[in-house]
Amino acid sequence: MKTLVILAHPNIEDSRVNRRWKQELSKYPEEITIHEIYKAYPNWSIDVLKEQKLLEAYNHVIFQFPLYWYSYPPLLKKWLDDVFTHGWAYGSKGDKLKGKKLGIAMSIGDKKENYSPTGSVSFTVDEVIAPFKASAVHVGAIALPYFSVFGASFQASDEDINQSAKEYIQYIFQHK
Ligand SMILES: Cc1cc2nc3c(=O)[nH]c(=O)nc-3n(C[C@H](O)[C@H](O)[C@H](O)COP(=O)(O)O)c2cc1C
Protein backbone atom coordinates (compact mmCIF):
# COMPACT_ATOMS: atom_id res chain seq x y z
CA MET A 1 0.00 0.00 0.00
CA LYS A 2 1.42 3.34 -1.09
CA THR A 3 1.42 6.52 0.98
CA LEU A 4 0.23 9.87 -0.36
CA VAL A 5 1.99 12.95 1.01
CA ILE A 6 0.10 16.20 0.52
CA LEU A 7 2.92 18.73 0.80
CA ALA A 8 2.00 22.36 1.45
CA HIS A 9 4.84 24.87 1.59
CA PRO A 10 4.40 28.32 0.00
CA ASN A 11 8.08 28.73 -0.90
CA ILE A 12 9.77 25.35 -0.70
CA GLU A 13 12.88 26.64 -2.49
CA ASP A 14 13.67 28.74 0.61
CA SER A 15 12.77 25.97 3.07
CA ARG A 16 15.30 24.06 5.16
CA VAL A 17 13.12 21.36 6.70
CA ASN A 18 10.34 20.64 4.21
CA ARG A 19 12.74 20.73 1.27
CA ARG A 20 15.03 18.24 2.99
CA TRP A 21 12.06 16.04 3.94
CA LYS A 22 10.82 16.14 0.36
CA GLN A 23 14.25 15.08 -0.87
CA GLU A 24 14.16 12.07 1.47
CA LEU A 25 10.60 11.15 0.44
CA SER A 26 11.57 11.23 -3.22
CA LYS A 27 14.00 8.33 -2.63
CA TYR A 28 10.97 6.03 -2.23
CA PRO A 29 8.91 6.48 -5.41
CA GLU A 30 7.47 2.97 -5.22
CA GLU A 31 6.14 3.54 -1.71
CA ILE A 32 5.42 7.28 -1.52
CA THR A 33 3.62 9.72 -3.84
CA ILE A 34 4.35 13.41 -3.21
CA HIS A 35 1.67 15.93 -4.18
CA GLU A 36 2.81 19.54 -3.81
CA ILE A 37 -0.31 21.63 -3.71
CA TYR A 38 1.38 25.06 -3.93
CA LYS A 39 3.00 23.86 -7.17
CA ALA A 40 -0.15 22.17 -8.51
CA TYR A 41 -2.35 25.20 -7.79
CA PRO A 42 -0.34 28.43 -8.11
CA ASN A 43 -3.59 30.32 -8.65
CA TRP A 44 -5.34 28.49 -5.77
CA SER A 45 -8.08 27.16 -8.05
CA ILE A 46 -8.30 23.60 -6.78
CA ASP A 47 -9.56 20.80 -9.04
CA VAL A 48 -11.77 19.19 -6.41
CA LEU A 49 -12.75 16.06 -8.35
CA LYS A 50 -9.13 15.38 -9.25
CA GLU A 51 -8.06 15.73 -5.62
CA GLN A 52 -10.90 13.51 -4.41
CA LYS A 53 -10.01 10.79 -6.95
CA LEU A 54 -6.39 11.00 -5.83
CA LEU A 55 -7.34 10.58 -2.16
CA GLU A 56 -9.65 7.67 -2.97
CA ALA A 57 -6.66 5.73 -4.32
CA TYR A 58 -4.77 5.84 -0.99
CA ASN A 59 -5.46 4.52 2.50
CA HIS A 60 -2.53 6.31 4.13
CA VAL A 61 -2.27 10.07 3.70
CA ILE A 62 0.21 12.43 5.36
CA PHE A 63 -0.21 16.21 5.33
CA GLN A 64 3.24 17.78 5.45
CA PHE A 65 3.61 21.49 6.14
CA PRO A 66 5.38 24.18 8.20
CA LEU A 67 3.32 25.28 11.21
CA TYR A 68 2.02 28.80 10.55
CA TRP A 69 0.16 30.62 13.32
CA TYR A 70 -0.41 27.28 15.07
CA SER A 71 -2.24 26.04 12.01
CA TYR A 72 -2.01 25.02 8.35
CA PRO A 73 -0.51 27.23 5.65
CA PRO A 74 -3.49 28.92 3.98
CA LEU A 75 -3.63 26.89 0.75
CA LEU A 76 -3.82 23.67 2.75
CA LYS A 77 -6.73 25.07 4.77
CA LYS A 78 -8.46 26.02 1.49
CA TRP A 79 -7.66 22.59 0.05
CA LEU A 80 -9.38 20.95 3.04
CA ASP A 81 -12.37 23.30 2.77
CA ASP A 82 -12.75 22.57 -0.95
CA VAL A 83 -11.91 18.84 -1.09
CA PHE A 84 -13.55 17.45 2.08
CA THR A 85 -17.08 18.05 0.83
CA HIS A 86 -20.48 17.06 2.17
CA GLY A 87 -21.65 13.89 0.44
CA TRP A 88 -18.06 12.85 -0.23
CA ALA A 89 -16.17 13.18 3.06
CA TYR A 90 -19.07 13.49 5.51
CA GLY A 91 -22.86 13.52 5.69
CA SER A 92 -25.16 10.50 5.30
CA LYS A 93 -23.53 9.46 2.00
CA GLY A 94 -20.07 10.88 2.56
CA ASP A 95 -17.83 7.98 3.45
CA LYS A 96 -14.86 8.25 1.10
CA LEU A 97 -12.31 8.89 3.85
CA LYS A 98 -13.77 6.40 6.29
CA GLY A 99 -11.13 4.15 7.83
CA LYS A 100 -8.22 5.85 6.06
CA LYS A 101 -5.16 6.66 8.13
CA LEU A 102 -4.40 10.39 8.16
CA GLY A 103 -1.23 11.86 9.65
CA ILE A 104 0.50 15.22 9.84
CA ALA A 105 4.20 15.95 9.56
CA MET A 106 5.02 19.48 10.67
CA SER A 107 8.09 21.60 10.92
CA ILE A 108 7.65 23.73 14.03
CA GLY A 109 9.63 26.94 14.36
CA ASP A 110 9.68 27.16 18.14
CA LYS A 111 11.47 24.96 20.68
CA LYS A 112 9.90 21.79 22.05
CA GLU A 113 9.95 22.97 25.68
CA ASN A 114 7.83 26.01 24.78
CA TYR A 115 4.95 23.73 23.72
CA SER A 116 3.63 23.01 27.22
CA PRO A 117 1.09 24.61 29.60
CA THR A 118 3.98 26.32 31.40
CA GLY A 119 5.98 27.18 28.28
CA SER A 120 5.74 30.38 26.24
CA VAL A 121 3.24 28.83 23.81
CA SER A 122 0.96 27.70 26.71
CA PHE A 123 -0.33 24.70 24.77
CA THR A 124 0.98 21.28 23.85
CA VAL A 125 1.30 20.30 20.19
CA ASP A 126 -1.52 17.80 20.69
CA GLU A 127 -3.74 20.68 21.82
CA VAL A 128 -2.64 22.83 18.86
CA ILE A 129 -3.56 20.09 16.38
CA ALA A 130 -7.01 19.45 17.86
CA PRO A 131 -8.69 20.81 14.66
CA PHE A 132 -6.88 18.17 12.60
CA LYS A 133 -7.89 15.39 15.00
CA ALA A 134 -11.51 16.59 15.15
CA SER A 135 -11.61 16.74 11.34
CA ALA A 136 -10.36 13.16 11.11
CA VAL A 137 -13.08 12.05 13.55
CA HIS A 138 -15.70 13.98 11.56
CA VAL A 139 -14.87 12.09 8.36
CA GLY A 140 -14.48 8.70 10.07
CA ALA A 141 -10.74 8.53 9.46
CA ILE A 142 -8.04 7.42 11.86
CA ALA A 143 -5.83 10.29 13.09
CA LEU A 144 -2.27 9.02 13.42
CA PRO A 145 0.15 10.50 15.96
CA TYR A 146 1.83 13.58 14.51
CA PHE A 147 5.45 13.73 13.36
CA SER A 148 7.46 16.93 13.85
CA VAL A 149 10.79 18.62 14.14
CA PHE A 150 11.07 21.51 16.60
CA GLY A 151 13.34 24.54 16.44
CA ALA A 152 12.87 24.66 12.68
CA SER A 153 13.30 28.45 12.57
CA PHE A 154 16.73 28.74 14.23
CA GLN A 155 17.85 26.07 16.67
CA ALA A 156 17.76 22.92 14.53
CA SER A 157 21.14 22.21 12.94
CA ASP A 158 21.58 20.69 9.49
CA GLU A 159 22.42 17.46 11.29
CA ASP A 160 19.17 17.63 13.30
CA ILE A 161 17.23 18.15 10.09
CA ASN A 162 19.00 15.29 8.32
CA GLN A 163 18.22 13.06 11.27
CA SER A 164 14.56 14.15 11.26
CA ALA A 165 14.33 13.31 7.55
CA LYS A 166 15.36 9.72 8.27
CA GLU A 167 12.94 9.54 11.21
CA TYR A 168 10.17 10.90 9.00
CA ILE A 169 10.57 7.96 6.61
CA GLN A 170 10.51 5.55 9.57
CA TYR A 171 7.34 7.26 10.84
CA ILE A 172 5.69 6.76 7.44
CA PHE A 173 6.58 3.07 7.21
CA GLN A 174 5.73 2.44 10.86
CA HIS A 175 2.17 3.78 10.50
CA LYS A 176 1.22 2.31 7.12
C1 LIG B 1 3.75 33.06 8.65
C2 LIG B 1 4.52 32.22 9.63
C3 LIG B 1 3.90 31.81 10.79
C4 LIG B 1 4.59 31.00 11.69
N1 LIG B 1 3.93 30.56 12.81
C5 LIG B 1 4.58 29.74 13.69
C6 LIG B 1 3.90 29.24 14.82
O1 LIG B 1 2.71 29.50 15.05
N2 LIG B 1 4.58 28.43 15.67
C7 LIG B 1 5.90 28.08 15.46
O2 LIG B 1 6.45 27.34 16.29
N3 LIG B 1 6.54 28.52 14.35
C8 LIG B 1 5.93 29.34 13.47
N4 LIG B 1 6.57 29.78 12.34
C9 LIG B 1 7.91 29.24 12.01
C10 LIG B 1 7.76 28.12 10.98
O3 LIG B 1 7.07 27.02 11.54
C11 LIG B 1 9.13 27.71 10.45
O4 LIG B 1 9.64 28.82 9.74
C12 LIG B 1 9.05 26.52 9.52
O5 LIG B 1 8.57 25.40 10.20
C13 LIG B 1 10.41 26.20 8.94
O6 LIG B 1 10.25 25.15 7.99
P1 LIG B 1 10.92 25.26 6.54
O7 LIG B 1 12.41 25.31 6.75
O8 LIG B 1 10.48 24.04 5.80
O9 LIG B 1 10.40 26.52 5.90
C14 LIG B 1 5.92 30.61 11.43
C15 LIG B 1 6.55 31.07 10.26
C16 LIG B 1 5.87 31.87 9.37
C17 LIG B 1 6.55 32.33 8.11
Coordinates of C-alpha atoms and ligand atoms in Angstrom, one line a residue:
M1 CA 0.0 0.0 0.0
K2 CA 1.4 3.3 -1.1
T3 CA 1.4 6.5 1.0
L4 CA 0.2 9.9 -0.4
V5 CA 2.0 13.0 1.0
I6 CA 0.1 16.2 0.5
L7 CA 2.9 18.7 0.8
A8 CA 2.0 22.4 1.4
H9 CA 4.8 24.9 1.6
P10 CA 4.4 28.3 0.0
N11 CA 8.1 28.7 -0.9
I12 CA 9.8 25.4 -0.7
E13 CA 12.9 26.6 -2.5
D14 CA 13.7 28.7 0.6
S15 CA 12.8 26.0 3.1
R16 CA 15.3 24.1 5.2
V17 CA 13.1 21.4 6.7
N18 CA 10.3 20.6 4.2
R19 CA 12.7 20.7 1.3
R20 CA 15.0 18.2 3.0
W21 CA 12.1 16.0 3.9
K22 CA 10.8 16.1 0.4
Q23 CA 14.2 15.1 -0.9
E24 CA 14.2 12.1 1.5
L25 CA 10.6 11.2 0.4
S26 CA 11.6 11.2 -3.2
K27 CA 14.0 8.3 -2.6
Y28 CA 11.0 6.0 -2.2
P29 CA 8.9 6.5 -5.4
E30 CA 7.5 3.0 -5.2
E31 CA 6.1 3.5 -1.7
I32 CA 5.4 7.3 -1.5
T33 CA 3.6 9.7 -3.8
I34 CA 4.4 13.4 -3.2
H35 CA 1.7 15.9 -4.2
E36 CA 2.8 19.5 -3.8
I37 CA -0.3 21.6 -3.7
Y38 CA 1.4 25.1 -3.9
K39 CA 3.0 23.9 -7.2
A40 CA -0.2 22.2 -8.5
Y41 CA -2.3 25.2 -7.8
P42 CA -0.3 28.4 -8.1
N43 CA -3.6 30.3 -8.6
W44 CA -5.3 28.5 -5.8
S45 CA -8.1 27.2 -8.0
I46 CA -8.3 23.6 -6.8
D47 CA -9.6 20.8 -9.0
V48 CA -11.8 19.2 -6.4
L49 CA -12.8 16.1 -8.3
K50 CA -9.1 15.4 -9.2
E51 CA -8.1 15.7 -5.6
Q52 CA -10.9 13.5 -4.4
K53 CA -10.0 10.8 -6.9
L54 CA -6.4 11.0 -5.8
L55 CA -7.3 10.6 -2.2
E56 CA -9.6 7.7 -3.0
A57 CA -6.7 5.7 -4.3
Y58 CA -4.8 5.8 -1.0
N59 CA -5.5 4.5 2.5
H60 CA -2.5 6.3 4.1
V61 CA -2.3 10.1 3.7
I62 CA 0.2 12.4 5.4
F63 CA -0.2 16.2 5.3
Q64 CA 3.2 17.8 5.4
F65 CA 3.6 21.5 6.1
P66 CA 5.4 24.2 8.2
L67 CA 3.3 25.3 11.2
Y68 CA 2.0 28.8 10.6
W69 CA 0.2 30.6 13.3
Y70 CA -0.4 27.3 15.1
S71 CA -2.2 26.0 12.0
Y72 CA -2.0 25.0 8.4
P73 CA -0.5 27.2 5.6
P74 CA -3.5 28.9 4.0
L75 CA -3.6 26.9 0.8
L76 CA -3.8 23.7 2.8
K77 CA -6.7 25.1 4.8
K78 CA -8.5 26.0 1.5
W79 CA -7.7 22.6 0.0
L80 CA -9.4 21.0 3.0
D81 CA -12.4 23.3 2.8
D82 CA -12.7 22.6 -0.9
V83 CA -11.9 18.8 -1.1
F84 CA -13.5 17.4 2.1
T85 CA -17.1 18.1 0.8
H86 CA -20.5 17.1 2.2
G87 CA -21.7 13.9 0.4
W88 CA -18.1 12.8 -0.2
A89 CA -16.2 13.2 3.1
Y90 CA -19.1 13.5 5.5
G91 CA -22.9 13.5 5.7
S92 CA -25.2 10.5 5.3
K93 CA -23.5 9.5 2.0
G94 CA -20.1 10.9 2.6
D95 CA -17.8 8.0 3.5
K96 CA -14.9 8.2 1.1
L97 CA -12.3 8.9 3.9
K98 CA -13.8 6.4 6.3
G99 CA -11.1 4.1 7.8
K100 CA -8.2 5.8 6.1
K101 CA -5.2 6.7 8.1
L102 CA -4.4 10.4 8.2
G103 CA -1.2 11.9 9.6
I104 CA 0.5 15.2 9.8
A105 CA 4.2 16.0 9.6
M106 CA 5.0 19.5 10.7
S107 CA 8.1 21.6 10.9
I108 CA 7.7 23.7 14.0
G109 CA 9.6 26.9 14.4
D110 CA 9.7 27.2 18.1
K111 CA 11.5 25.0 20.7
K112 CA 9.9 21.8 22.1
E113 CA 10.0 23.0 25.7
N114 CA 7.8 26.0 24.8
Y115 CA 5.0 23.7 23.7
S116 CA 3.6 23.0 27.2
P117 CA 1.1 24.6 29.6
T118 CA 4.0 26.3 31.4
G119 CA 6.0 27.2 28.3
S120 CA 5.7 30.4 26.2
V121 CA 3.2 28.8 23.8
S122 CA 1.0 27.7 26.7
F123 CA -0.3 24.7 24.8
T124 CA 1.0 21.3 23.8
V125 CA 1.3 20.3 20.2
D126 CA -1.5 17.8 20.7
E127 CA -3.7 20.7 21.8
V128 CA -2.6 22.8 18.9
I129 CA -3.6 20.1 16.4
A130 CA -7.0 19.5 17.9
P131 CA -8.7 20.8 14.7
F132 CA -6.9 18.2 12.6
K133 CA -7.9 15.4 15.0
A134 CA -11.5 16.6 15.2
S135 CA -11.6 16.7 11.3
A136 CA -10.4 13.2 11.1
V137 CA -13.1 12.1 13.5
H138 CA -15.7 14.0 11.6
V139 CA -14.9 12.1 8.4
G140 CA -14.5 8.7 10.1
A141 CA -10.7 8.5 9.5
I142 CA -8.0 7.4 11.9
A143 CA -5.8 10.3 13.1
L144 CA -2.3 9.0 13.4
P145 CA 0.1 10.5 16.0
Y146 CA 1.8 13.6 14.5
F147 CA 5.5 13.7 13.4
S148 CA 7.5 16.9 13.8
V149 CA 10.8 18.6 14.1
F150 CA 11.1 21.5 16.6
G151 CA 13.3 24.5 16.4
A152 CA 12.9 24.7 12.7
S153 CA 13.3 28.5 12.6
F154 CA 16.7 28.7 14.2
Q155 CA 17.8 26.1 16.7
A156 CA 17.8 22.9 14.5
S157 CA 21.1 22.2 12.9
D158 CA 21.6 20.7 9.5
E159 CA 22.4 17.5 11.3
D160 CA 19.2 17.6 13.3
I161 CA 17.2 18.2 10.1
N162 CA 19.0 15.3 8.3
Q163 CA 18.2 13.1 11.3
S164 CA 14.6 14.1 11.3
A165 CA 14.3 13.3 7.5
K166 CA 15.4 9.7 8.3
E167 CA 12.9 9.5 11.2
Y168 CA 10.2 10.9 9.0
I169 CA 10.6 8.0 6.6
Q170 CA 10.5 5.5 9.6
Y171 CA 7.3 7.3 10.8
I172 CA 5.7 6.8 7.4
F173 CA 6.6 3.1 7.2
Q174 CA 5.7 2.4 10.9
H175 CA 2.2 3.8 10.5
K176 CA 1.2 2.3 7.1
Ligands
LIG1 C1 3.8 33.1 8.6 C2 4.5 32.2 9.6 C3 3.9 31.8 10.8 C4 4.6 31.0 11.7 N1 3.9 30.6 12.8 C5 4.6 29.7 13.7 C6 3.9 29.2 14.8 O1 2.7 29.5 15.0 N2 4.6 28.4 15.7 C7 5.9 28.1 15.5 O2 6.5 27.3 16.3 N3 6.5 28.5 14.4 C8 5.9 29.3 13.5 N4 6.6 29.8 12.3 C9 7.9 29.2 12.0 C10 7.8 28.1 11.0 O3 7.1 27.0 11.5 C11 9.1 27.7 10.5 O4 9.6 28.8 9.7 C12 9.0 26.5 9.5 O5 8.6 25.4 10.2 C13 10.4 26.2 8.9 O6 10.2 25.1 8.0 P1 10.9 25.3 6.5 O7 12.4 25.3 6.8 O8 10.5 24.0 5.8 O9 10.4 26.5 5.9 C14 5.9 30.6 11.4 C15 6.5 31.1 10.3 C16 5.9 31.9 9.4 C17 6.5 32.3 8.1

